Amino acid sequence: MRLRRGFAIASSAAVITVAAMAVIAPGPAVAGGVRPCAQLSVDVTSTPVARPVNHVLLTLTNKGTEPCAAHGAPILRFPGAHTPAGVWADSKPGSVVVISPGESAYSGLTASVADGSGTGGRPADRALLRFQGADGELVGPAVRVELRPGPWVDSKATVTHWQAAAENALAW
C-alpha cells in the first residue's frame, strides 16, 4: 500500500486540508460495487464554525474518479485520549451516503459540551480519523486531521454519522 499525505492551509478561515491518497487492491463493496471512501482518494478538511458553539465541521471530499460510500461515522481520536469521540446515534441517516467524484459528505464534531459537564478538557490541534466499512469494521489507514484553531475537547466530544449536507451534520 502506498499512502501520500499532504497539508495545506486555505483561506483566512483556517480550513485545513489533509489528503489521504491510497492505492489499495479492490476490497469490500456495498450494493452496486461502491467501495468505502477509505479505499479511494479522499480529502478530509476541518472547519471551525461559529454556531453551534464548540462545533467543528469535518468534510470528506471524494478526489477519485469513482463514487465511494461514507459508512457510519468517522472514528476520531484526539491525542492523549484513551477512547475515540462518541457518536450521536440519532444522527444515522436513512441510507449510506454515497459520494460522487468531486462531491462531499459531512460530519459535525461537538468538541465539548457548553454546560461544562465534560471532564479532562484540553485544546486539540489534531486528531486521527479512521473510516468504517459496511459492517462497522475499520477500513483504510488512519488520517491525521489538523484542527485550527485547536478546539477545546473534553470527555463528551461526539461526532455525527456522515451526512449528505453540512447543515444536517451541524444539527446535532
mmCIF file of C-alpha atoms in Angstrom:
data_model
loop_
_atom_site.group_PDB
_atom_site.id
_atom_site.type_symbol
_atom_site.label_atom_id
_atom_site.label_comp_id
_atom_site.label_asym_id
_atom_site.label_seq_id
_atom_site.Cartn_x
_atom_site.Cartn_y
_atom_site.Cartn_z
ATOM 1 C CA MET A 1 0.000 0.000 0.000
ATOM 2 C CA ARG A 2 1.231 3.492 -0.822
ATOM 3 C CA LEU A 3 -0.064 6.418 1.200
ATOM 4 C CA ARG A 4 0.608 10.065 0.491
ATOM 5 C CA ARG A 5 -0.424 12.778 2.896
ATOM 6 C CA GLY A 6 -0.325 16.484 2.269
ATOM 7 C CA PHE A 7 -1.121 19.503 4.426
ATOM 8 C CA ALA A 8 -2.264 22.897 3.201
ATOM 9 C CA ILE A 9 -3.929 25.906 4.800
ATOM 10 C CA ALA A 10 -6.560 27.511 2.619
ATOM 11 C CA SER A 11 -8.023 31.000 3.257
ATOM 12 C CA SER A 12 -8.195 33.066 6.386
ATOM 13 C CA ALA A 13 -10.991 30.834 7.693
ATOM 14 C CA ALA A 14 -8.243 28.374 8.671
ATOM 15 C CA VAL A 15 -9.582 25.474 6.679
ATOM 16 C CA ILE A 16 -7.086 22.651 6.986
ATOM 17 C CA THR A 17 -6.880 20.010 4.275
ATOM 18 C CA VAL A 18 -5.468 16.590 4.860
ATOM 19 C CA ALA A 19 -5.211 14.394 1.792
ATOM 20 C CA ALA A 20 -5.060 10.659 2.083
ATOM 21 C CA MET A 21 -4.361 9.039 -1.219
ATOM 22 C CA ALA A 22 -4.189 5.292 -1.148
ATOM 23 C CA VAL A 23 -3.676 2.711 -3.805
ATOM 24 C CA ILE A 24 -5.392 -0.367 -2.453
ATOM 25 C CA ALA A 25 -6.477 -3.561 -4.134
ATOM 26 C CA PRO A 26 -10.253 -3.923 -4.520
ATOM 27 C CA GLY A 27 -11.794 -4.643 -1.151
ATOM 28 C CA PRO A 28 -15.194 -4.768 0.486
ATOM 29 C CA ALA A 29 -18.016 -3.342 -1.578
ATOM 30 C CA VAL A 30 -21.629 -2.380 -0.954
ATOM 31 C CA ALA A 31 -24.580 -2.942 -3.253
ATOM 32 C CA GLY A 32 -23.719 -1.713 -6.728
ATOM 33 C CA GLY A 33 -19.973 -2.197 -6.249
ATOM 34 C CA VAL A 34 -19.359 1.099 -4.425
ATOM 35 C CA ARG A 35 -16.241 0.812 -2.271
ATOM 36 C CA PRO A 36 -15.757 2.550 1.090
ATOM 37 C CA CYS A 37 -14.253 6.034 0.770
ATOM 38 C CA ALA A 38 -11.164 4.969 2.717
ATOM 39 C CA GLN A 39 -10.156 2.802 -0.222
ATOM 40 C CA LEU A 40 -10.124 5.663 -2.714
ATOM 41 C CA SER A 41 -8.533 9.095 -2.987
ATOM 42 C CA VAL A 42 -10.144 11.445 -0.460
ATOM 43 C CA ASP A 43 -9.515 14.741 1.331
ATOM 44 C CA VAL A 44 -10.665 15.427 4.882
ATOM 45 C CA THR A 45 -10.989 19.072 5.963
ATOM 46 C CA SER A 46 -11.736 20.622 9.324
ATOM 47 C CA THR A 47 -13.529 23.966 9.580
ATOM 48 C CA PRO A 48 -14.431 25.714 12.847
ATOM 49 C CA VAL A 49 -17.975 27.108 12.840
ATOM 50 C CA ALA A 50 -19.433 29.992 14.853
ATOM 51 C CA ARG A 51 -22.716 28.187 15.526
ATOM 52 C CA PRO A 52 -23.464 25.897 17.140
ATOM 53 C CA VAL A 53 -20.967 26.675 19.887
ATOM 54 C CA ASN A 54 -17.969 24.309 20.281
ATOM 55 C CA HIS A 55 -18.570 22.678 16.870
ATOM 56 C CA VAL A 56 -16.234 21.811 14.021
ATOM 57 C CA LEU A 57 -17.355 20.685 10.558
ATOM 58 C CA LEU A 58 -15.482 17.724 9.087
ATOM 59 C CA THR A 59 -15.736 17.485 5.293
ATOM 60 C CA LEU A 60 -14.899 14.315 3.363
ATOM 61 C CA THR A 61 -14.358 15.031 -0.344
ATOM 62 C CA ASN A 62 -14.054 12.310 -2.978
ATOM 63 C CA LYS A 63 -10.982 13.165 -5.072
ATOM 64 C CA GLY A 64 -11.161 9.935 -7.046
ATOM 65 C CA THR A 65 -12.794 9.011 -10.336
ATOM 66 C CA GLU A 66 -15.479 6.681 -8.982
ATOM 67 C CA PRO A 67 -18.131 7.035 -6.277
ATOM 68 C CA CYS A 68 -17.385 5.956 -2.716
ATOM 69 C CA ALA A 69 -19.523 5.093 0.304
ATOM 70 C CA ALA A 70 -19.157 7.034 3.574
ATOM 71 C CA HIS A 71 -20.278 4.393 6.066
ATOM 72 C CA GLY A 72 -21.212 5.147 9.657
ATOM 73 C CA ALA A 73 -19.342 7.894 11.468
ATOM 74 C CA PRO A 74 -15.697 8.908 11.489
ATOM 75 C CA ILE A 75 -13.770 7.236 14.297
ATOM 76 C CA LEU A 76 -11.982 10.278 15.737
ATOM 77 C CA ARG A 77 -9.280 10.016 18.413
ATOM 78 C CA PHE A 78 -7.576 13.023 19.997
ATOM 79 C CA PRO A 79 -4.001 12.981 21.343
ATOM 80 C CA GLY A 80 -3.897 11.637 24.887
ATOM 81 C CA ALA A 81 -7.450 10.262 24.743
ATOM 82 C CA HIS A 82 -7.995 6.660 25.802
ATOM 83 C CA THR A 83 -11.092 6.255 23.635
ATOM 84 C CA PRO A 84 -12.368 7.835 20.428
ATOM 85 C CA ALA A 85 -15.005 10.567 20.439
ATOM 86 C CA GLY A 86 -18.546 9.323 20.950
ATOM 87 C CA VAL A 87 -21.081 9.113 18.118
ATOM 88 C CA TRP A 88 -24.511 10.743 18.044
ATOM 89 C CA ALA A 89 -26.544 7.561 17.484
ATOM 90 C CA ASP A 90 -29.629 9.534 16.435
ATOM 91 C CA SER A 91 -27.663 11.175 13.593
ATOM 92 C CA LYS A 92 -27.647 7.991 11.496
ATOM 93 C CA PRO A 93 -29.033 8.831 8.033
ATOM 94 C CA GLY A 94 -31.666 6.676 6.364
ATOM 95 C CA SER A 95 -29.097 5.215 3.956
ATOM 96 C CA VAL A 96 -25.356 5.126 3.340
ATOM 97 C CA VAL A 97 -24.042 8.411 1.955
ATOM 98 C CA VAL A 98 -22.537 7.747 -1.485
ATOM 99 C CA ILE A 99 -20.169 10.478 -2.664
ATOM 100 C CA SER A 100 -19.667 11.074 -6.377
ATOM 101 C CA PRO A 101 -16.255 12.276 -7.601
ATOM 102 C CA GLY A 102 -15.731 15.899 -6.564
ATOM 103 C CA GLU A 103 -18.618 15.803 -4.068
ATOM 104 C CA SER A 104 -18.508 15.749 -0.246
ATOM 105 C CA ALA A 105 -20.051 14.258 2.891
ATOM 106 C CA TYR A 106 -20.022 15.923 6.297
ATOM 107 C CA SER A 107 -19.735 15.094 9.987
ATOM 108 C CA GLY A 108 -20.281 17.504 12.861
ATOM 109 C CA LEU A 109 -17.871 17.382 15.788
ATOM 110 C CA THR A 110 -19.159 18.656 19.109
ATOM 111 C CA ALA A 111 -15.741 19.215 20.692
ATOM 112 C CA SER A 112 -17.040 19.911 24.207
ATOM 113 C CA VAL A 113 -20.383 20.431 25.897
ATOM 114 C CA ALA A 114 -21.463 24.009 26.585
ATOM 115 C CA ASP A 115 -22.634 23.262 30.129
ATOM 116 C CA GLY A 116 -19.087 22.341 31.230
ATOM 117 C CA SER A 117 -20.069 18.850 32.428
ATOM 118 C CA GLY A 118 -17.343 17.134 30.388
ATOM 119 C CA THR A 119 -14.095 16.162 32.094
ATOM 120 C CA GLY A 120 -10.445 16.113 31.025
ATOM 121 C CA GLY A 121 -10.778 19.204 28.837
ATOM 122 C CA ARG A 122 -7.813 20.329 26.773
ATOM 123 C CA PRO A 123 -7.092 22.046 23.450
ATOM 124 C CA ALA A 124 -6.626 19.683 20.500
ATOM 125 C CA ASP A 125 -4.816 20.804 17.358
ATOM 126 C CA ARG A 126 -5.138 17.442 15.598
ATOM 127 C CA ALA A 127 -6.928 14.108 15.634
ATOM 128 C CA LEU A 128 -6.598 10.738 13.929
ATOM 129 C CA LEU A 129 -9.568 9.740 11.813
ATOM 130 C CA ARG A 130 -10.448 6.182 10.790
ATOM 131 C CA PHE A 131 -13.155 5.136 8.345
ATOM 132 C CA GLN A 132 -15.750 2.404 8.756
ATOM 133 C CA GLY A 133 -16.788 -0.255 6.282
ATOM 134 C CA ALA A 134 -20.304 -1.551 5.597
ATOM 135 C CA ASP A 135 -20.280 -3.738 8.721
ATOM 136 C CA GLY A 136 -18.695 -1.150 11.033
ATOM 137 C CA GLU A 137 -15.183 -2.576 10.607
ATOM 138 C CA LEU A 138 -12.232 -0.203 10.316
ATOM 139 C CA VAL A 139 -11.017 0.217 6.735
ATOM 140 C CA GLY A 140 -8.055 2.029 5.253
ATOM 141 C CA PRO A 141 -5.252 3.887 7.003
ATOM 142 C CA ALA A 142 -5.709 6.436 9.783
ATOM 143 C CA VAL A 143 -5.725 10.010 8.501
ATOM 144 C CA ARG A 144 -4.294 12.886 10.539
ATOM 145 C CA VAL A 145 -6.702 15.831 10.644
ATOM 146 C CA GLU A 146 -5.364 19.238 11.677
ATOM 147 C CA LEU A 147 -7.773 21.274 13.812
ATOM 148 C CA ARG A 148 -7.092 25.044 13.696
ATOM 149 C CA PRO A 149 -7.588 26.846 15.887
ATOM 150 C CA GLY A 150 -7.414 23.912 18.258
ATOM 151 C CA PRO A 151 -10.871 23.465 19.796
ATOM 152 C CA TRP A 152 -11.340 22.657 23.474
ATOM 153 C CA VAL A 153 -12.224 18.952 23.649
ATOM 154 C CA ASP A 154 -13.495 17.065 26.668
ATOM 155 C CA SER A 155 -14.828 13.640 27.616
ATOM 156 C CA LYS A 156 -18.168 14.391 25.957
ATOM 157 C CA ALA A 157 -16.761 15.088 22.471
ATOM 158 C CA THR A 158 -19.024 13.490 19.848
ATOM 159 C CA VAL A 159 -19.306 13.220 16.066
ATOM 160 C CA THR A 160 -22.284 12.648 13.809
ATOM 161 C CA HIS A 161 -22.594 9.940 11.197
ATOM 162 C CA TRP A 162 -21.520 11.106 7.740
ATOM 163 C CA GLN A 163 -24.272 13.282 6.254
ATOM 164 C CA ALA A 164 -25.062 14.370 2.700
ATOM 165 C CA ALA A 165 -25.476 18.039 3.777
ATOM 166 C CA ALA A 166 -23.365 20.209 6.107
ATOM 167 C CA GLU A 167 -26.418 21.670 7.838
ATOM 168 C CA ASN A 168 -27.534 18.148 8.810
ATOM 169 C CA ALA A 169 -24.108 17.440 10.310
ATOM 170 C CA LEU A 170 -24.276 20.597 12.423
ATOM 171 C CA ALA A 171 -27.841 19.960 13.662
ATOM 172 C CA TRP A 172 -26.597 17.741 16.498
#
